[in-house]
Tab-separated table of C-alpha atoms in Angstrom:
chain	number	residue	atom	x	y	z
A	1	MET	CA	4.234	18.962	-54.335
A	2	THR	CA	6.867	21.456	-55.451
A	3	LYS	CA	10.351	20.720	-54.163
A	4	THR	CA	12.437	23.653	-52.929
A	5	ILE	CA	16.192	23.592	-53.532
A	6	ILE	CA	18.853	26.011	-52.316
A	7	VAL	CA	21.745	26.597	-54.729
A	8	SER	CA	24.874	28.274	-53.384
A	9	GLY	CA	27.253	30.130	-55.676
A	10	ALA	CA	24.272	30.815	-57.920
A	11	SER	CA	25.332	34.216	-59.260
A	12	SER	CA	27.369	32.868	-62.190
A	13	GLY	CA	28.783	29.843	-63.961
A	14	ILE	CA	27.756	26.395	-62.786
A	15	GLY	CA	25.511	27.702	-59.999
A	16	GLU	CA	23.562	29.945	-62.369
A	17	ALA	CA	23.155	27.080	-64.840
A	18	ILE	CA	21.941	24.739	-62.089
A	19	ALA	CA	19.390	27.241	-60.790
A	20	LYS	CA	17.985	27.858	-64.269
A	21	LYS	CA	17.918	24.167	-65.155
A	22	LEU	CA	16.048	23.252	-61.979
A	23	ALA	CA	13.558	26.096	-62.432
A	24	GLU	CA	12.872	24.830	-65.969
A	25	ASN	CA	12.086	21.435	-64.477
A	26	GLU	CA	9.463	22.503	-61.917
A	27	PHE	CA	11.688	22.950	-58.861
A	28	GLN	CA	11.433	26.069	-56.725
A	29	VAL	CA	14.939	27.493	-56.468
A	30	ILE	CA	16.527	29.699	-53.836
A	31	LEU	CA	19.640	31.390	-55.174
A	32	VAL	CA	22.464	32.152	-52.749
A	33	ALA	CA	25.673	34.079	-53.426
A	34	ARG	CA	27.562	37.244	-52.502
A	35	ASN	CA	26.879	39.287	-55.648
A	36	LYS	CA	23.485	40.894	-55.085
A	37	GLU	CA	23.297	42.574	-58.503
A	38	ARG	CA	23.835	39.266	-60.310
A	39	LEU	CA	21.398	37.457	-58.017
A	40	GLU	CA	18.688	40.010	-58.745
A	41	LYS	CA	19.243	39.697	-62.500
A	42	ILE	CA	19.242	35.888	-62.606
A	43	THR	CA	16.251	35.579	-60.268
A	44	ALA	CA	14.283	38.010	-62.451
A	45	GLU	CA	15.188	35.982	-65.567
A	46	ILE	CA	13.951	32.800	-63.895
A	47	ASN	CA	10.739	34.422	-62.708
A	48	ASN	CA	9.950	35.643	-66.213
A	49	THR	CA	9.349	32.064	-67.298
A	50	SER	CA	9.092	29.802	-64.235
A	51	THR	CA	5.774	28.683	-62.776
A	52	HIS	CA	7.353	28.484	-59.314
A	53	PRO	CA	8.725	31.778	-57.957
A	54	ALA	CA	12.463	31.878	-57.320
A	55	SER	CA	14.012	34.070	-54.649
A	56	TYR	CA	17.531	34.952	-53.566
A	57	TYR	CA	19.628	35.698	-50.498
A	58	GLN	CA	22.893	37.588	-50.455
A	59	VAL	CA	25.116	35.340	-48.360
A	60	ASP	CA	28.797	34.629	-47.811
A	61	VAL	CA	28.744	30.862	-47.233
A	62	SER	CA	31.936	31.074	-45.169
A	63	ASN	CA	30.042	33.172	-42.611
A	64	ARG	CA	28.166	30.773	-40.334
A	65	ASP	CA	25.775	33.424	-39.011
A	66	GLN	CA	24.772	34.511	-42.516
A	67	VAL	CA	24.144	30.921	-43.588
A	68	GLU	CA	22.098	30.244	-40.466
A	69	ASP	CA	19.996	33.364	-41.021
A	70	MET	CA	19.419	32.386	-44.643
A	71	VAL	CA	18.331	28.820	-43.900
A	72	SER	CA	16.014	30.026	-41.141
A	73	ALA	CA	14.465	32.625	-43.462
A	74	VAL	CA	13.989	30.093	-46.272
A	75	GLN	CA	12.307	27.631	-43.935
A	76	LYS	CA	9.934	30.360	-42.773
A	77	GLU	CA	9.286	31.376	-46.393
A	78	VAL	CA	8.650	27.982	-47.981
A	79	GLY	CA	8.625	25.421	-45.191
A	80	SER	CA	10.838	22.406	-45.654
A	81	VAL	CA	13.874	22.481	-47.931
A	82	TYR	CA	14.133	19.388	-50.116
A	83	GLY	CA	17.562	19.972	-51.630
A	84	TYR	CA	20.770	21.827	-50.888
A	85	ILE	CA	23.407	22.203	-53.583
A	86	ASN	CA	26.842	23.185	-52.312
A	87	ASN	CA	28.268	24.804	-55.406
A	88	ALA	CA	30.006	27.924	-54.046
A	89	GLY	CA	33.756	27.558	-54.397
A	90	LEU	CA	37.042	29.371	-54.812
A	91	MET	CA	40.116	28.401	-56.826
A	92	LEU	CA	43.012	30.604	-55.751
A	93	GLU	CA	46.798	30.299	-55.367
A	94	SER	CA	47.387	26.675	-54.356
A	95	GLU	CA	51.134	26.033	-54.349
A	96	VAL	CA	52.415	25.519	-50.824
A	97	LYS	CA	55.904	26.759	-51.716
A	98	LYS	CA	54.478	30.200	-52.557
A	99	GLY	CA	53.103	30.597	-49.035
A	100	ASP	CA	49.917	32.485	-49.937
A	101	ILE	CA	48.190	31.799	-46.613
A	102	ASP	CA	45.352	34.254	-47.263
A	103	SER	CA	44.350	32.314	-50.389
A	104	TRP	CA	44.486	29.018	-48.509
A	105	ASP	CA	42.327	30.379	-45.710
A	106	GLN	CA	39.725	31.674	-48.155
A	107	MET	CA	39.513	28.347	-49.986
A	108	ILE	CA	39.248	26.366	-46.749
A	109	ASP	CA	36.535	28.696	-45.445
A	110	VAL	CA	34.405	28.631	-48.610
A	111	ASN	CA	35.132	25.201	-50.094
A	112	ILE	CA	35.011	23.195	-46.855
A	113	LYS	CA	33.353	25.183	-44.068
A	114	GLY	CA	30.765	26.581	-46.474
A	115	VAL	CA	29.713	23.028	-47.358
A	116	LEU	CA	29.490	21.986	-43.710
A	117	TYR	CA	27.551	25.039	-42.509
A	118	GLY	CA	24.695	24.812	-44.992
A	119	THR	CA	24.482	21.044	-44.959
A	120	SER	CA	24.324	20.758	-41.172
A	121	LEU	CA	21.518	23.321	-40.987
A	122	VAL	CA	19.160	21.687	-43.490
A	123	LEU	CA	19.718	18.085	-42.439
A	124	PRO	CA	17.488	18.018	-39.326
A	125	ASP	CA	14.348	18.818	-41.369
A	126	MET	CA	15.355	16.421	-44.141
A	127	ILE	CA	15.861	13.585	-41.666
A	128	LYS	CA	12.557	14.410	-39.963
A	129	ASN	CA	10.769	14.368	-43.337
A	130	GLU	CA	12.616	11.215	-44.430
A	131	ALA	CA	13.322	12.947	-47.739
A	132	GLY	CA	15.965	15.276	-49.083
A	133	HIS	CA	19.035	15.524	-51.255
A	134	ILE	CA	22.468	17.031	-50.601
A	135	ILE	CA	24.524	17.632	-53.742
A	136	ASN	CA	28.154	18.683	-53.376
A	137	ILE	CA	29.997	20.110	-56.362
A	138	SER	CA	33.574	18.951	-55.953
A	139	SER	CA	36.112	18.740	-58.794
A	140	VAL	CA	38.331	16.293	-60.632
A	141	SER	CA	41.014	18.096	-58.621
A	142	GLY	CA	39.555	16.165	-55.698
A	143	HIS	CA	40.693	12.986	-57.463
A	144	GLU	CA	44.019	14.115	-58.928
A	145	VAL	CA	46.592	16.647	-57.720
A	146	THR	CA	48.785	18.691	-60.044
A	147	LYS	CA	51.910	20.605	-59.063
A	148	VAL	CA	49.930	23.860	-58.959
A	149	SER	CA	46.721	22.615	-57.296
A	150	THR	CA	47.912	21.344	-53.907
A	151	VAL	CA	45.698	23.342	-51.538
A	152	TYR	CA	42.718	23.638	-53.889
A	153	SER	CA	42.843	19.883	-54.445
A	154	ALA	CA	43.022	19.346	-50.694
A	155	THR	CA	39.758	21.268	-50.249
A	156	LYS	CA	38.065	19.263	-52.989
A	157	PHE	CA	39.347	15.975	-51.558
A	158	ALA	CA	37.683	17.162	-48.342
A	159	VAL	CA	34.377	17.764	-50.142
A	160	ARG	CA	34.488	14.205	-51.454
A	161	ALA	CA	35.290	12.901	-47.969
A	162	ILE	CA	32.344	14.837	-46.531
A	163	SER	CA	30.091	13.411	-49.257
A	164	GLN	CA	31.246	9.848	-48.594
A	165	GLY	CA	30.842	10.229	-44.852
A	166	LEU	CA	27.361	11.694	-45.242
A	167	GLU	CA	26.321	8.744	-47.404
A	168	LYS	CA	27.051	6.470	-44.440
A	169	GLU	CA	25.607	8.819	-41.801
A	170	LEU	CA	22.358	9.170	-43.731
A	171	ALA	CA	21.880	5.583	-44.862
A	172	LYS	CA	18.230	4.489	-44.567
A	173	THR	CA	17.073	7.986	-43.551
A	174	GLY	CA	15.553	8.844	-46.938
A	175	VAL	CA	18.132	11.607	-47.476
A	176	ARG	CA	20.352	11.122	-50.512
A	177	VAL	CA	23.879	12.426	-51.121
A	178	THR	CA	25.526	13.050	-54.473
A	179	ASN	CA	29.075	14.209	-55.117
A	180	ILE	CA	29.678	15.689	-58.572
A	181	SER	CA	33.243	16.196	-59.793
A	182	PRO	CA	33.417	18.402	-62.887
A	183	GLY	CA	36.435	18.532	-65.113
A	184	MET	CA	37.385	21.697	-66.955
A	185	VAL	CA	34.292	23.893	-67.298
A	186	ASP	CA	34.051	27.091	-69.328
A	187	THR	CA	33.481	29.525	-66.437
A	188	ARG	CA	35.404	32.426	-64.911
A	189	LEU	CA	37.526	29.888	-63.008
A	190	LEU	CA	38.911	28.580	-66.287
A	191	ALA	CA	41.500	31.371	-66.403
A	192	ASN	CA	43.137	29.850	-63.330
A	193	ARG	CA	43.568	26.429	-64.905
A	194	GLN	CA	46.296	25.045	-67.088
A	195	LYS	CA	45.777	25.567	-70.808
A	196	THR	CA	44.646	22.560	-72.840
A	197	ASP	CA	43.570	21.746	-76.379
A	198	ARG	CA	40.446	19.946	-75.138
A	199	LYS	CA	37.110	21.708	-75.461
A	200	PRO	CA	35.931	22.584	-71.956
A	201	LEU	CA	32.561	21.536	-70.633
A	202	GLU	CA	29.688	23.991	-70.529
A	203	ALA	CA	28.133	24.925	-67.186
A	204	GLU	CA	24.873	23.389	-68.426
A	205	ASP	CA	26.600	19.995	-68.671
A	206	ILE	CA	27.058	20.021	-64.905
A	207	ALA	CA	23.497	21.256	-64.405
A	208	ASN	CA	22.307	18.257	-66.421
A	209	GLY	CA	24.240	15.997	-64.061
A	210	VAL	CA	22.522	17.605	-61.071
A	211	LEU	CA	19.114	17.140	-62.676
A	212	TYR	CA	19.932	13.496	-63.427
A	213	ALA	CA	20.760	12.788	-59.783
A	214	LEU	CA	17.662	14.599	-58.532
A	215	SER	CA	15.371	12.865	-61.008
A	216	GLN	CA	16.058	9.287	-59.922
A	217	PRO	CA	13.412	7.281	-58.036
A	218	SER	CA	13.561	7.671	-54.259
A	219	TYR	CA	15.220	4.267	-53.823
A	220	VAL	CA	18.119	5.224	-56.158
A	221	ASN	CA	21.043	7.192	-54.699
A	222	VAL	CA	23.548	8.442	-57.269
A	223	ASN	CA	26.538	8.837	-54.974
A	224	GLU	CA	29.242	9.921	-57.403
A	225	LEU	CA	29.329	11.567	-60.833
A	226	THR	CA	32.563	12.521	-62.575
A	227	ILE	CA	31.977	14.686	-65.626
A	228	ARG	CA	34.986	15.341	-67.874
A	229	PRO	CA	35.574	16.796	-71.334
A	230	ASN	CA	35.876	14.107	-73.997
């Protein structure tokens, strides 16, 4: 039976790589993001080669009504959702002393509320089916705070806390939870990070981590993956 997985933030970078990797490995993917033009392009690329048709929904994950409408539509389209990958995220001005409240609000809304909205909506079916997988894309910034990452790190610490709490909430339900913390990845967010001599990860490296977690036997729950440049 084909497993359907929703991928948020799927219009570029890590989300795009995850969607393509899963489609290559016989999952049916639902791409979710705000950029409709990019979603159309990536979905068409997937459908040129995939045996399971991909589809997309233009959604702002910080908007609860939009997320609810999307999940409802997906469930009507394909039935039960097996997996939900919370990848959508923002990395904006994070220093408290600079007082950029608008940036903080946006990161809190997308990075934290966006995770909670989608997750809470798909869980009832997963619990009923005694099968499912929530994968949260956090960050190494959720483990370590730099002098310029205070608020961003706070949101990613929150994602890890949500992941750890869900592990306990969902124990023995058949629903698995994985938190993945990427290090520096070569995406559009890289411009906002401190410069380094280390070669950044590729988005596909994180997609491989997602596939690894999803591919384990049902009795194996990969709770935490930290993926850093060497």
